[in-house]
Short mmCIF file of C-alpha atoms in Angstrom, two decimals:
data_model
loop_
_atom_site.label_atom_id
_atom_site.label_comp_id
_atom_site.label_asym_id
_atom_site.label_seq_id
_atom_site.Cartn_x
_atom_site.Cartn_y
_atom_site.Cartn_z
CA UNK Z 1 -1.45 -19.75 62.89
CA UNK Z 2 1.17 -21.57 60.84
CA UNK Z 3 -1.47 -22.24 58.24
CA UNK Z 4 -2.25 -18.51 58.00
CA UNK Z 5 1.43 -17.72 57.66
CA UNK Z 6 1.84 -20.32 54.91
CA UNK Z 7 -1.19 -18.99 53.09
CA UNK Z 8 0.12 -15.42 53.37
CA UNK Z 9 3.56 -16.48 52.08
CA UNK Z 10 1.99 -18.44 49.22
CA UNK Z 11 -0.20 -15.48 48.30
CA UNK Z 12 2.85 -13.20 48.35
CA UNK Z 13 4.83 -15.56 46.11
CA UNK Z 14 1.95 -15.91 43.66
CA UNK Z 15 1.39 -12.13 43.48
CA UNK Z 16 5.12 -11.51 43.04
CA UNK Z 17 5.26 -14.11 40.27
CA UNK Z 18 2.28 -12.49 38.55
CA UNK Z 19 3.88 -9.03 38.71
CA UNK Z 20 7.16 -10.38 37.42
CA UNK Z 21 5.34 -12.18 34.54
CA UNK Z 22 3.57 -8.94 33.64
CA UNK Z 23 6.84 -7.02 33.66
CA UNK Z 24 8.48 -9.73 31.55
CA UNK Z 25 5.64 -9.57 29.03
CA UNK Z 26 5.99 -5.78 28.89
CA UNK Z 27 9.71 -6.05 28.34
CA UNK Z 28 9.28 -8.77 25.75
CA UNK Z 29 8.21 -6.30 23.01
CA UNK Z 30 10.47 -3.42 21.99
CA UNK Z 31 9.45 -0.76 19.50
CA UNK Z 32 11.36 -0.75 16.24
CA UNK Z 33 11.33 0.79 12.76
CA UNK Z 34 10.67 -1.34 9.72
CA UNK Z 35 10.19 -1.39 5.94
CA UNK Z 36 7.41 -3.09 3.97
CA UNK Z 37 7.90 -3.41 0.18
CA UNK Z 38 5.74 -5.24 -2.31
CA UNK Z 39 4.11 -5.66 -5.71
CA UNK Z 40 0.44 -5.62 -6.60
CA UNK Z 41 -2.07 -6.03 -9.40
CA UNK Z 42 -4.28 -2.97 -9.81
CA UNK Z 43 -7.66 -2.45 -11.52
CA UNK Z 44 -8.88 1.13 -11.90
CA UNK Z 45 -12.38 2.45 -12.48
CA UNK Z 46 -11.87 2.32 -16.27
CA UNK Z 47 -11.47 -1.48 -16.07
CA UNK Z 48 -7.78 -1.17 -16.98
CA UNK Z 49 -5.40 -3.57 -15.20
CA UNK Z 50 -1.71 -3.16 -14.54
CA UNK Z 51 1.17 -3.69 -12.09
CA UNK Z 52 2.16 -1.60 -9.12
CA UNK Z 53 4.95 -1.31 -6.56
CA UNK Z 54 4.56 -0.08 -2.99
CA UNK Z 55 6.81 0.78 -0.06
CA UNK Z 56 5.96 1.69 3.52
CA UNK Z 57 8.37 2.85 6.21
CA UNK Z 58 7.33 3.35 9.81
CA UNK Z 59 7.37 2.22 13.42
CA UNK Z 60 5.98 -0.90 15.06
CA UNK Z 61 4.58 0.58 18.27
CA UNK Z 62 3.27 -2.70 19.70
CA UNK Z 63 2.40 -6.22 18.64
CA UNK Z 64 -0.83 -4.79 17.21
CA UNK Z 65 -0.12 -1.26 15.94
CA UNK Z 66 2.09 -0.07 13.05
CA UNK Z 67 2.13 3.54 11.78
CA UNK Z 68 4.18 4.77 8.84
CA UNK Z 69 4.36 6.60 5.51
CA UNK Z 70 3.64 4.84 2.23
CA UNK Z 71 4.43 5.65 -1.40
CA UNK Z 72 4.79 3.91 -4.75
CA UNK Z 73 3.36 3.86 -8.26
CA UNK Z 74 0.68 1.99 -10.21
CA UNK Z 75 0.63 1.64 -14.00
CA UNK Z 76 -2.51 0.82 -15.99
CA UNK Z 77 -2.83 0.60 -19.79
CA UNK Z 78 -5.81 2.27 -21.46
CA UNK Z 79 -6.81 1.78 -25.09
CA UNK Z 80 -4.22 -0.95 -25.79
CA UNK Z 81 -4.93 -0.55 -29.50
CA UNK Z 82 -4.31 2.61 -31.50
CA UNK Z 83 -6.59 5.47 -32.44
CA UNK Z 84 -6.17 7.04 -35.88
CA UNK Z 85 -6.66 10.72 -36.65
CA UNK Z 86 -6.61 12.33 -40.11
CA UNK Z 87 -6.12 16.10 -40.33
CA UNK Z 88 -6.58 17.96 -43.62
CA UNK Z 89 -5.34 21.55 -43.87
CA UNK Z 90 -6.68 24.32 -46.09
CA UNK Z 91 -4.33 23.31 -48.90
CA UNK Z 92 -5.74 19.80 -49.00
CA UNK Z 93 -2.73 18.16 -47.40
CA UNK Z 94 -3.66 15.26 -45.13
CA UNK Z 95 -1.69 14.33 -42.03
CA UNK Z 96 -2.30 11.00 -40.35
CA UNK Z 97 -1.49 10.50 -36.68
CA UNK Z 98 -1.83 7.39 -34.59
CA UNK Z 99 -2.25 7.63 -30.81
CA UNK Z 100 -1.90 5.01 -28.14
CA UNK Z 101 -1.74 3.01 -26.14
CA UNK Z 102 -2.05 5.30 -23.10
CA UNK Z 103 -0.05 4.45 -19.99
CA UNK Z 104 -1.40 5.95 -16.77
CA UNK Z 105 0.91 6.27 -13.75
CA UNK Z 106 -0.56 6.90 -10.31
CA UNK Z 107 1.79 8.24 -7.61
CA UNK Z 108 0.32 8.08 -4.08
CA UNK Z 109 1.85 9.36 -0.82
CA UNK Z 110 -0.04 8.61 2.38
CA UNK Z 111 -0.02 7.94 6.10
CA UNK Z 112 -0.41 4.21 6.69
CA UNK Z 113 -1.98 2.63 9.80
CA UNK Z 114 -1.96 -1.17 10.19
CA UNK Z 115 -3.70 -3.02 13.01
CA UNK Z 116 -3.20 -6.72 13.70
CA UNK Z 117 -6.54 -8.28 14.64
CA UNK Z 118 -4.94 -10.74 17.10
CA UNK Z 119 -1.65 -11.44 18.85
CA UNK Z 120 -1.06 -14.68 16.97
CA UNK Z 121 2.16 -15.30 15.07
CA UNK Z 122 0.32 -15.02 11.74
CA UNK Z 123 -2.65 -12.69 12.28
CA UNK Z 124 -5.22 -11.11 10.01
CA UNK Z 125 -4.78 -7.34 9.81
CA UNK Z 126 -6.57 -4.19 8.68
CA UNK Z 127 -4.91 -1.27 6.89
CA UNK Z 128 -6.03 2.37 6.58
CA UNK Z 129 -4.57 5.11 4.33
CA UNK Z 130 -4.92 8.90 4.14
CA UNK Z 131 -2.94 11.12 1.77
CA UNK Z 132 -2.78 12.45 -1.78
CA UNK Z 133 -2.22 10.97 -5.26
CA UNK Z 134 -1.22 12.35 -8.68
CA UNK Z 135 -2.21 10.68 -11.97
CA UNK Z 136 -0.23 11.22 -15.19
CA UNK Z 137 -0.44 9.69 -18.67
CA UNK Z 138 2.16 8.82 -21.27
CA UNK Z 139 1.38 8.02 -24.90
CA UNK Z 140 3.29 7.73 -28.15
CA UNK Z 141 2.19 9.63 -31.24
CA UNK Z 142 3.11 8.30 -34.68
CA UNK Z 143 2.86 10.30 -37.87
CA UNK Z 144 5.31 12.16 -40.07
CA UNK Z 145 7.41 12.13 -36.90
CA UNK Z 146 7.11 10.06 -33.75
CA UNK Z 147 7.18 11.49 -30.25
CA UNK Z 148 5.82 10.88 -26.76
CA UNK Z 149 3.50 13.10 -24.76
CA UNK Z 150 3.54 13.14 -20.96
CA UNK Z 151 0.69 15.00 -19.27
CA UNK Z 152 -0.98 15.47 -15.91
CA UNK Z 153 -4.24 13.50 -15.89
CA UNK Z 154 -5.62 14.35 -12.46
CA UNK Z 155 -5.31 13.56 -8.79
CA UNK Z 156 -6.63 14.51 -5.39
CA UNK Z 157 -7.17 13.38 -1.82
CA UNK Z 158 -6.63 9.67 -1.19
CA UNK Z 159 -8.49 7.58 1.40
CA UNK Z 160 -8.10 3.81 1.42
CA UNK Z 161 -8.55 0.63 3.39
CA UNK Z 162 -7.70 -3.03 3.08
CA UNK Z 163 -7.53 -6.39 4.83
CA UNK Z 164 -5.02 -9.18 4.65
CA UNK Z 165 -3.16 -12.06 6.23
CA UNK Z 166 0.30 -11.70 7.76
CA UNK Z 167 2.64 -14.72 7.81
CA UNK Z 168 5.41 -14.62 10.40
CA UNK Z 169 8.98 -15.40 9.35
CA UNK Z 170 12.25 -15.52 11.24
CA UNK Z 171 13.80 -12.39 12.82
CA UNK Z 172 10.42 -10.61 13.01
CA UNK Z 173 10.13 -10.52 9.19
CA UNK Z 174 6.80 -11.30 7.57
CA UNK Z 175 4.98 -11.85 4.29
CA UNK Z 176 1.63 -10.06 3.78
CA UNK Z 177 -1.11 -10.94 1.31
CA UNK Z 178 -3.75 -8.23 1.11
CA UNK Z 179 -6.62 -6.78 -0.89
CA UNK Z 180 -7.41 -3.09 -0.75
CA UNK Z 181 -9.49 -0.33 -2.28
CA UNK Z 182 -8.61 3.38 -2.54
CA UNK Z 183 -10.81 6.38 -3.26
CA UNK Z 184 -9.10 9.33 -4.96
CA UNK Z 185 -11.21 12.46 -5.39
CA UNK Z 186 -10.09 15.78 -6.88
CA UNK Z 187 -11.33 18.61 -9.11
CA UNK Z 188 -12.89 16.97 -12.16
CA UNK Z 189 -11.22 13.67 -11.23
CA UNK Z 190 -12.27 10.45 -9.51
CA UNK Z 191 -10.62 7.06 -9.37
CA UNK Z 192 -11.33 4.00 -7.21
CA UNK Z 193 -8.51 1.49 -7.82
CA UNK Z 194 -8.73 -2.02 -6.35
CA UNK Z 195 -5.50 -3.89 -5.64
CA UNK Z 196 -4.34 -7.39 -4.75
CA UNK Z 197 -0.77 -7.53 -3.51
CA UNK Z 198 2.07 -9.34 -1.79
CA UNK Z 199 4.39 -7.49 0.57
CA UNK Z 200 7.58 -8.32 2.45
CA UNK Z 201 8.18 -6.69 5.83
CA UNK Z 202 11.58 -6.46 7.47
#
């Protein structure tokens, strides 16, 4: 009988310890808001390459799930040389204008979902985007007078995804290295930029 009592007490202690460990593990993580800011190198579908900056603000819901809102800008340079245009009017006067280079600025705004693929301190992660993007271009015109033109170049719905590696730092900060691809489709516009970036989360 004593043996049964000892076994019952031991089983109770073990079960209580297990429950308490589960509760401790649940209490170990607390949801919090965070920023992620970074720089990237972008290549668009015209084979132009340029820099970009990104920022994401959102909530870390668990050790695995982050959901936020992202925004930023990418700049690519098209036609790095200059194009020359000669215009002759009806009086025979010739005007020469030089165009270029063209600087394209992409402004995306999107919902950002990040999923850690493990609970390790430095996990791999996947990222998914859904939002909109606007593309504009800036160029300088040289002739009898010099001026800059700034025009809307396109834009549309943005869907994107990426993968990367997250390196844990102190105080729950981290450094991310990631590669991603976006698909931007709109009326008479399509762009599929590929990016390689580094991001700091705090």
